[in-house]
mmCIF file of N, CA and C in Angstrom:
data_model
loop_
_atom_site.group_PDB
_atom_site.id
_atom_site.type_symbol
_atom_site.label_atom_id
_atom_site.label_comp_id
_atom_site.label_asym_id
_atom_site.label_seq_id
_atom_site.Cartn_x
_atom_site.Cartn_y
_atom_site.Cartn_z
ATOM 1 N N UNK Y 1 -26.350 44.309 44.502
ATOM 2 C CA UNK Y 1 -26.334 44.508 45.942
ATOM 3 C C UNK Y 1 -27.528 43.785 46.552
ATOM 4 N N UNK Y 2 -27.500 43.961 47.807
ATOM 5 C CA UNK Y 2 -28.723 42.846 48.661
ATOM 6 C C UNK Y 2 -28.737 44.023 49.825
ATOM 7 N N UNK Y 3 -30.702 44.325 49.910
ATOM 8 C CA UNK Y 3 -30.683 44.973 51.052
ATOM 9 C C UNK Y 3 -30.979 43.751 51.881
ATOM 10 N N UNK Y 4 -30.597 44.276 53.291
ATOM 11 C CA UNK Y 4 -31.113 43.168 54.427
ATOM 12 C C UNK Y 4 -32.231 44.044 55.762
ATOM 13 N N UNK Y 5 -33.091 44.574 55.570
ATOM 14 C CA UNK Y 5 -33.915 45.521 56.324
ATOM 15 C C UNK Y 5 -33.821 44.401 57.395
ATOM 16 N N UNK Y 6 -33.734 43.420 57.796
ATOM 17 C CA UNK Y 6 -34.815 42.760 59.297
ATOM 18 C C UNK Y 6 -33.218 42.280 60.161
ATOM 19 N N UNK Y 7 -33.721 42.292 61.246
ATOM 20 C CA UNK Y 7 -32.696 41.999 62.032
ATOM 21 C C UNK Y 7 -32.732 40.292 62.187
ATOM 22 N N UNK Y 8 -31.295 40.143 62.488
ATOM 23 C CA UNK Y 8 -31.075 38.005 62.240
ATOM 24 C C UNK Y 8 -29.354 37.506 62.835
ATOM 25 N N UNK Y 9 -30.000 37.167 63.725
ATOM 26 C CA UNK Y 9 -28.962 36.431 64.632
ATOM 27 C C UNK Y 9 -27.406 36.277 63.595
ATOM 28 N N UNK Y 10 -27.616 35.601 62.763
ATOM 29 C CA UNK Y 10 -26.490 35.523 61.501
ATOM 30 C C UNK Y 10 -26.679 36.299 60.071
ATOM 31 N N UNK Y 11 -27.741 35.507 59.456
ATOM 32 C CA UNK Y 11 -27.895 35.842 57.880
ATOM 33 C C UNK Y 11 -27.407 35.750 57.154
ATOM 34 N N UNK Y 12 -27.310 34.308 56.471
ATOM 35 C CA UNK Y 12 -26.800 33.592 55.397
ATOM 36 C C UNK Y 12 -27.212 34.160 54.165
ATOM 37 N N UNK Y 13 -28.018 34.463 54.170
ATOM 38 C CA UNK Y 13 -28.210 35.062 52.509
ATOM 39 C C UNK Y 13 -27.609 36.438 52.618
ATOM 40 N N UNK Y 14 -26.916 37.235 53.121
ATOM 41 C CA UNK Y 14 -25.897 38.411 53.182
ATOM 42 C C UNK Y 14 -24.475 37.802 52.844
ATOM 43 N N UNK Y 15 -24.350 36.263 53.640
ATOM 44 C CA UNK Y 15 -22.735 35.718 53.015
ATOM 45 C C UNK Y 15 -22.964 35.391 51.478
ATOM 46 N N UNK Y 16 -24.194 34.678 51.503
ATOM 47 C CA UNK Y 16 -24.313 34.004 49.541
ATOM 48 C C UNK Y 16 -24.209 35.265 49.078
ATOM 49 N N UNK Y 17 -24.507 36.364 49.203
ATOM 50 C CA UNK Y 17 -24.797 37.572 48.124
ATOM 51 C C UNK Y 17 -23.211 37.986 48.294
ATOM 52 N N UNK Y 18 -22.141 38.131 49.209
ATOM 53 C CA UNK Y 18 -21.012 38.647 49.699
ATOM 54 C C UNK Y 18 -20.583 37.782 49.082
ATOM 55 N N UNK Y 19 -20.731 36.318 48.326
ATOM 56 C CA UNK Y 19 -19.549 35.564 48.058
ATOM 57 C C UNK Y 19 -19.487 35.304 46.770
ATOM 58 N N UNK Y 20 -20.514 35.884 46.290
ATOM 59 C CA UNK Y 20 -20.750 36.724 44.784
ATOM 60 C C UNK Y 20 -20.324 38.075 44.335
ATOM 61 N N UNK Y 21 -19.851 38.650 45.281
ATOM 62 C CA UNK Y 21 -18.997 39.597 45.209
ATOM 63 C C UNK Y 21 -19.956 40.983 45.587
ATOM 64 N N UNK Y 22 -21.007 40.971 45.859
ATOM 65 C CA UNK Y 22 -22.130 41.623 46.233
ATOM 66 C C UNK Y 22 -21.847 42.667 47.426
ATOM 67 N N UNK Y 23 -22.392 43.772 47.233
ATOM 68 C CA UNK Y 23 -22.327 44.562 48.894
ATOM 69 C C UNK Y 23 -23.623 44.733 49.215
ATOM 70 N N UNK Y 24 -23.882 44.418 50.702
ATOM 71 C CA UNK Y 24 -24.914 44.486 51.239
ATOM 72 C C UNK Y 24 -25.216 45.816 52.262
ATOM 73 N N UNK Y 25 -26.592 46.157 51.738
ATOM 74 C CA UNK Y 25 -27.272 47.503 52.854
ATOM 75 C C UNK Y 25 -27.745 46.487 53.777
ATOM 76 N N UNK Y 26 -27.311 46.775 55.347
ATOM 77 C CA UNK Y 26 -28.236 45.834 56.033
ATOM 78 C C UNK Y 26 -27.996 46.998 57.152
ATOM 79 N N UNK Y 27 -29.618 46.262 58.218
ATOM 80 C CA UNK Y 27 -30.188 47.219 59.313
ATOM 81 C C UNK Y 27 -28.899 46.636 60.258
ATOM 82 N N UNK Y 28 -28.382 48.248 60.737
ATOM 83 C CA UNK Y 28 -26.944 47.711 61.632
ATOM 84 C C UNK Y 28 -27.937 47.177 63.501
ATOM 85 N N UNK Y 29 -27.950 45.800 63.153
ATOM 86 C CA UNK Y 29 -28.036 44.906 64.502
ATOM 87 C C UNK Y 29 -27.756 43.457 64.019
ATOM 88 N N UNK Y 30 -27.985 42.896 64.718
ATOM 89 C CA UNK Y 30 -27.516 41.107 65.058
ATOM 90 C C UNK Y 30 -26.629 40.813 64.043
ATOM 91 N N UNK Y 31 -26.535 39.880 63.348
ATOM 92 C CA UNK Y 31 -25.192 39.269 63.203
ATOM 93 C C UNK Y 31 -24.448 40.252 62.284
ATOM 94 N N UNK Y 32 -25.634 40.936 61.333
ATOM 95 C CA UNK Y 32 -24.564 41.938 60.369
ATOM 96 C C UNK Y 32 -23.752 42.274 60.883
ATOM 97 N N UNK Y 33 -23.844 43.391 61.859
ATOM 98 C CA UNK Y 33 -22.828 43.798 62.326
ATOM 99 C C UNK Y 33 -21.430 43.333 62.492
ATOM 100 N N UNK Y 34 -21.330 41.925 62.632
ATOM 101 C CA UNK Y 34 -20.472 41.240 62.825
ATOM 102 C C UNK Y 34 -19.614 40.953 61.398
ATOM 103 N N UNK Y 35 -19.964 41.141 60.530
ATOM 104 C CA UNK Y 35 -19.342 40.539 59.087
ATOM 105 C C UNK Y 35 -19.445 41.978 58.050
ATOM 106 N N UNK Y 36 -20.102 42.900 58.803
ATOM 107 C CA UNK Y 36 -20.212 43.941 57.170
ATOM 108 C C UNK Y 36 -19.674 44.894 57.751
ATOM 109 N N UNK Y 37 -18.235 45.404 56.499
ATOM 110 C CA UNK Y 37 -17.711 46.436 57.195
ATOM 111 C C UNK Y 37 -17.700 47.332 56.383
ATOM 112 N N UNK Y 38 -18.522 48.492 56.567
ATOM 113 C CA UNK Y 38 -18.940 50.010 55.640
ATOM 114 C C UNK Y 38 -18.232 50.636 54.700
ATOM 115 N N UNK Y 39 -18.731 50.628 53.718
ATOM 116 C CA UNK Y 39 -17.355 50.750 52.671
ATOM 117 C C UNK Y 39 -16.632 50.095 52.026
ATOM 118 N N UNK Y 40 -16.822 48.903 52.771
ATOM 119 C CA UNK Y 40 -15.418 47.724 52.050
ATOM 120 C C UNK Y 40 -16.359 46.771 51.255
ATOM 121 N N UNK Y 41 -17.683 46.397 52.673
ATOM 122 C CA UNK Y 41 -18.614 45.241 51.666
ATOM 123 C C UNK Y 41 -19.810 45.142 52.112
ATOM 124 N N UNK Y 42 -20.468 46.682 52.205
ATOM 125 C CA UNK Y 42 -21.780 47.114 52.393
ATOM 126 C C UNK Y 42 -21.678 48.413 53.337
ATOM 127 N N UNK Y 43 -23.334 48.654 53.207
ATOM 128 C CA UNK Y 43 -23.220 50.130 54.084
ATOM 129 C C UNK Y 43 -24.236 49.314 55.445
ATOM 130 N N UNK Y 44 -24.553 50.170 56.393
ATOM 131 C CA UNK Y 44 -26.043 50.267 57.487
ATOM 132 C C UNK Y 44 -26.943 51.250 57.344
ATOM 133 N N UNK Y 45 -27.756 50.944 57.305
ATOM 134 C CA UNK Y 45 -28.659 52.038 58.097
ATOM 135 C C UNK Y 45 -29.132 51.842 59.696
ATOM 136 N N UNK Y 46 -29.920 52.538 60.545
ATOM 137 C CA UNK Y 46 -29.618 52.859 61.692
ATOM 138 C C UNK Y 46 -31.126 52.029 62.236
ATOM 139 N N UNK Y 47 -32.277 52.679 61.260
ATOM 140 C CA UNK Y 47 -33.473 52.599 61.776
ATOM 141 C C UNK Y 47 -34.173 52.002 60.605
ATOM 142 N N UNK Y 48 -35.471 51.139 60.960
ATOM 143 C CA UNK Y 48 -35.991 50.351 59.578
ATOM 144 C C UNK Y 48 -37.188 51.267 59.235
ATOM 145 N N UNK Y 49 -37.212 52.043 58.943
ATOM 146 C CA UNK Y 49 -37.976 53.360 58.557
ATOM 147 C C UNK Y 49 -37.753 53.649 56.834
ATOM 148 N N UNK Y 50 -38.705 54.496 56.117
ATOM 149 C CA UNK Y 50 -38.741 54.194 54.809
ATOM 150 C C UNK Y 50 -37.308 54.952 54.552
ATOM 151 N N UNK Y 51 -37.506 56.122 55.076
ATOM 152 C CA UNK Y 51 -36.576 57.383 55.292
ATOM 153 C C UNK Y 51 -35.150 57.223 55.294
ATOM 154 N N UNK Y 52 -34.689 56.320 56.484
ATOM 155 C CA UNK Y 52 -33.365 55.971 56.847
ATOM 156 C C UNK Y 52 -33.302 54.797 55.546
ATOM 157 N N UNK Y 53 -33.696 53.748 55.368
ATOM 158 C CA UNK Y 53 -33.781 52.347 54.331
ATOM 159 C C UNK Y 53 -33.133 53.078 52.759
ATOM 160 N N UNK Y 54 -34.157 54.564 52.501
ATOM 161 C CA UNK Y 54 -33.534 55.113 51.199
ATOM 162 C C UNK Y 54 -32.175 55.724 51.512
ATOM 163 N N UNK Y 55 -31.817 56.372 52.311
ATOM 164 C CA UNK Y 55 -30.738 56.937 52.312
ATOM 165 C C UNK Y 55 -29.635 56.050 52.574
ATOM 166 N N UNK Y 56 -29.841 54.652 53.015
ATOM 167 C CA UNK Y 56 -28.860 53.851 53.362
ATOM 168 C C UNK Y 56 -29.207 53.499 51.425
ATOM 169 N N UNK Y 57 -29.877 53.418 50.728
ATOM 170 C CA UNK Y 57 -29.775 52.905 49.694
ATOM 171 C C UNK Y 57 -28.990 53.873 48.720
ATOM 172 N N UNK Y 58 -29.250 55.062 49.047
ATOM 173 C CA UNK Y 58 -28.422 56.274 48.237
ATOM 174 C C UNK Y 58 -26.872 56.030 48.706
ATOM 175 N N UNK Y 59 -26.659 56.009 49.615
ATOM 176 C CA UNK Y 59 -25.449 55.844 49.755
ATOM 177 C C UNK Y 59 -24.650 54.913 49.491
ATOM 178 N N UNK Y 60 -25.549 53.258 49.394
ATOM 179 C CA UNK Y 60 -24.890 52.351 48.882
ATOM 180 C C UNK Y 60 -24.752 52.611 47.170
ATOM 181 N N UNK Y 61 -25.928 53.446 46.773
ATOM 182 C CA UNK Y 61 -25.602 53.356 45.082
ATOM 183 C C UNK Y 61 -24.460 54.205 44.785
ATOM 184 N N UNK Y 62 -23.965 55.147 45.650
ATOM 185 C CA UNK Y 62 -23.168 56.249 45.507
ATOM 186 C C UNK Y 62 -21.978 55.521 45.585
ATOM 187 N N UNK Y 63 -21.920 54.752 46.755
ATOM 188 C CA UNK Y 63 -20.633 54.286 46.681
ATOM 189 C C UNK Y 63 -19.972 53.045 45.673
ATOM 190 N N UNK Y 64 -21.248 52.220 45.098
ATOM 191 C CA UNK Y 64 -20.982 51.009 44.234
ATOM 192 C C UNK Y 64 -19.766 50.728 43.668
ATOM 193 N N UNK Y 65 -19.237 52.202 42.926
ATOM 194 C CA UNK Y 65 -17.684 52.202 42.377
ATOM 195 C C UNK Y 65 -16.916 51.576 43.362
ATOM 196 N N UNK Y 66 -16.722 52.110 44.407
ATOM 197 C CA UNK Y 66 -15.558 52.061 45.149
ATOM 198 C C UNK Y 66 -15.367 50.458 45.610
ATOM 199 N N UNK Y 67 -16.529 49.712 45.539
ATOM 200 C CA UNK Y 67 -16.585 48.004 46.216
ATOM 201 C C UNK Y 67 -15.709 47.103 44.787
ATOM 202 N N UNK Y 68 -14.490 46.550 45.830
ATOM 203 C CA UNK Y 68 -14.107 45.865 44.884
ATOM 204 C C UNK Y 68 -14.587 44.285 45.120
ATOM 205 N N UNK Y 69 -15.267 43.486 44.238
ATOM 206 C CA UNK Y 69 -15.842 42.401 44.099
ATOM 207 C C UNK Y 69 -14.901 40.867 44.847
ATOM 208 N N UNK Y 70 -13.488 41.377 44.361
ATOM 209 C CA UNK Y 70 -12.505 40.245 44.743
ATOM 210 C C UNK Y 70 -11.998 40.846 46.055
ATOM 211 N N UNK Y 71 -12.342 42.000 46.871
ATOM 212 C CA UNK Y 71 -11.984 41.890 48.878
ATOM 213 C C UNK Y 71 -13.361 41.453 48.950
ATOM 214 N N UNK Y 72 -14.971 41.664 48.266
ATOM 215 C CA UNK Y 72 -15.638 41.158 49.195
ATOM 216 C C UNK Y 72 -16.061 39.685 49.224
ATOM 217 N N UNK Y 73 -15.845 38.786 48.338
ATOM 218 C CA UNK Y 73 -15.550 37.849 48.145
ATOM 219 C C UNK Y 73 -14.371 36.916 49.103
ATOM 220 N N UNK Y 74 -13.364 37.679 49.225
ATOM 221 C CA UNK Y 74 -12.477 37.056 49.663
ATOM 222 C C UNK Y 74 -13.184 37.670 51.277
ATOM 223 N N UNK Y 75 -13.458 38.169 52.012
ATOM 224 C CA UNK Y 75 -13.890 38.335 53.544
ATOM 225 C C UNK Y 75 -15.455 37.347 53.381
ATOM 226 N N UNK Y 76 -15.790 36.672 52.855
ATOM 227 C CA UNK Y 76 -16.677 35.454 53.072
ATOM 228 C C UNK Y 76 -15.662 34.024 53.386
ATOM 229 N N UNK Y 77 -14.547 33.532 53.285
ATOM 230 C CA UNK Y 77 -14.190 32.436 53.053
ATOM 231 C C UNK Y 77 -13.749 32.090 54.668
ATOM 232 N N UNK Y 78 -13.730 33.000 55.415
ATOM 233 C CA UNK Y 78 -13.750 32.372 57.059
ATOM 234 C C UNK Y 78 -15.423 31.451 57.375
ATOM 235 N N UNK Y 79 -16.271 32.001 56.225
ATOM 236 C CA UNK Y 79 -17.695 30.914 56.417
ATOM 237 C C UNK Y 79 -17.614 30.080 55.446
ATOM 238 N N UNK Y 80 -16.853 29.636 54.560
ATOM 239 C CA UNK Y 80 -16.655 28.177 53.599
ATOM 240 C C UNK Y 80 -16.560 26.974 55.055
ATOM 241 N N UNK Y 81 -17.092 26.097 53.400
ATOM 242 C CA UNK Y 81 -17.000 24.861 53.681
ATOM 243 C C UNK Y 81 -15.642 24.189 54.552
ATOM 244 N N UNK Y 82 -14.684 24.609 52.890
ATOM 245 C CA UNK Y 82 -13.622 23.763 53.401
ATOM 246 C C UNK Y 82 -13.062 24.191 54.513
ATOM 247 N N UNK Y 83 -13.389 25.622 55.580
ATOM 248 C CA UNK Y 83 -11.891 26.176 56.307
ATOM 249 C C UNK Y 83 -13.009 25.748 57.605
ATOM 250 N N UNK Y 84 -14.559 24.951 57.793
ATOM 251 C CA UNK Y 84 -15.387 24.498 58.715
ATOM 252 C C UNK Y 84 -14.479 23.156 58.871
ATOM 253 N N UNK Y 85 -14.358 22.082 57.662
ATOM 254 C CA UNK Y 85 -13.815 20.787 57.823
ATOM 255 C C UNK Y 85 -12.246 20.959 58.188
ATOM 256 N N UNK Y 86 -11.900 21.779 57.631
ATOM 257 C CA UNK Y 86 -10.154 21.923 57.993
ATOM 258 C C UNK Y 86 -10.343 22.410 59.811
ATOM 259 N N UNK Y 87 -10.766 23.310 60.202
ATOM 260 C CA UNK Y 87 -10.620 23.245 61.412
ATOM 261 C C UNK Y 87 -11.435 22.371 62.416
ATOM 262 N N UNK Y 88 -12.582 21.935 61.688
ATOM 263 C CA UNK Y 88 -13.079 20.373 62.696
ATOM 264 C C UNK Y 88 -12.014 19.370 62.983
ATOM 265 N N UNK Y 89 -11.497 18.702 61.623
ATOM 266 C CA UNK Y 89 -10.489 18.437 61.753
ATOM 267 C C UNK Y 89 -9.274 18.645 62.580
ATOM 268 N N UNK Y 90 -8.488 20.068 62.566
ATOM 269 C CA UNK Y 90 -7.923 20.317 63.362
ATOM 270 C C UNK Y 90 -8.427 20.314 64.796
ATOM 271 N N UNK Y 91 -9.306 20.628 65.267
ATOM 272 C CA UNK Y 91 -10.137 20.137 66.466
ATOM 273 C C UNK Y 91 -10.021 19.143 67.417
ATOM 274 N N UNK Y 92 -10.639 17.867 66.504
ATOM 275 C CA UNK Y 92 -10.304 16.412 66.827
ATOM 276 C C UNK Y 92 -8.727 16.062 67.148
ATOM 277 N N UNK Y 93 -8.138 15.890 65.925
ATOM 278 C CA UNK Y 93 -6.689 15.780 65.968
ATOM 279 C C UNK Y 93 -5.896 16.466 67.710
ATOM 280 N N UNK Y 94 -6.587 17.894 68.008
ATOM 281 C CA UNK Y 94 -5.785 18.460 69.356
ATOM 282 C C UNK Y 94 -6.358 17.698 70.320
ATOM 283 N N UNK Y 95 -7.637 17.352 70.344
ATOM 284 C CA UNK Y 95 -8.355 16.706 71.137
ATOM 285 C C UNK Y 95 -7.783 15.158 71.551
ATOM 286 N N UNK Y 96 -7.744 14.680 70.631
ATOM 287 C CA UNK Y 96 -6.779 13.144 70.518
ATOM 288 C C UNK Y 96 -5.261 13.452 70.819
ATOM 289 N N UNK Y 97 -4.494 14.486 70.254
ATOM 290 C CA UNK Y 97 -3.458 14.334 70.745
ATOM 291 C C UNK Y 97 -3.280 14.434 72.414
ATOM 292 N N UNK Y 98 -4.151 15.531 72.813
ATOM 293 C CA UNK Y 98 -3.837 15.711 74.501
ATOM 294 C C UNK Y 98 -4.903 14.110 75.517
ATOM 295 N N UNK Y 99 -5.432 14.401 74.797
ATOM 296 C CA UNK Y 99 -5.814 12.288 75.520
ATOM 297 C C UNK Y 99 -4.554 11.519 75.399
ATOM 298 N N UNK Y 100 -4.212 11.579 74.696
ATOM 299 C CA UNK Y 100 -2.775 10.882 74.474
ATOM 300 C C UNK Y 100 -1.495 11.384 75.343
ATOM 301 N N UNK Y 101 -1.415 12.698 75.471
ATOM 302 C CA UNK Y 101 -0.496 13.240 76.157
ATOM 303 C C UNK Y 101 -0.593 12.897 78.028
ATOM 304 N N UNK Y 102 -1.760 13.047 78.124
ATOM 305 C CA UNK Y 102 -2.776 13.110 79.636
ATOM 306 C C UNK Y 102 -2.550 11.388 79.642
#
């Protein structure tokens, strides 16, 4: 597992650890929130306090069984490489077609 105590606009090292099949404790604000869903492929804690940090850690060890490695793995691949170039790609291509259309 990967704790993430500090708050961060995104936080790439929560996807590398998630795409290893990893569940992450992270402080519920900025981008976590957006990608970690409790239970499935990490827990939160509320407040960055020693207090709240252990109990978000008890609960992630409690739950460890239940994380299956291949859903959290597979909820990283909307941040791969290839599905960035496949839809740049697709991008351009709509972009050129409606210049063309116009």
């Amino acid at each position: 597992a990967l704790i993430m105590p500090q708050e961060e606009d995104f936080g790439i090292t929560p996807i590398e650890a998630m795409s290893y099949g990893k569940p992450v404790l992270a402080l519920r604000r900025g981008g976590a929130v957006e990608y970690i869903k409790e239970g499935v492929n990490g827990e939160f804690f509320d407040d960055p306090v020693e207090e709240v940090l252990a109990d978000g850690a008890r609960r992630l060890k409690q739950n460890l069984p239940n994380y299956d490695t291949n859903v959290i793995k597979k909820m990283t691949e909307k941040f791969s490489v290839d599905r960035f170039k496949k839809e740049l790609v697709n991008f351009i291509d709509s972009q050129t077609q409606a210049r063309f259309i116009n």
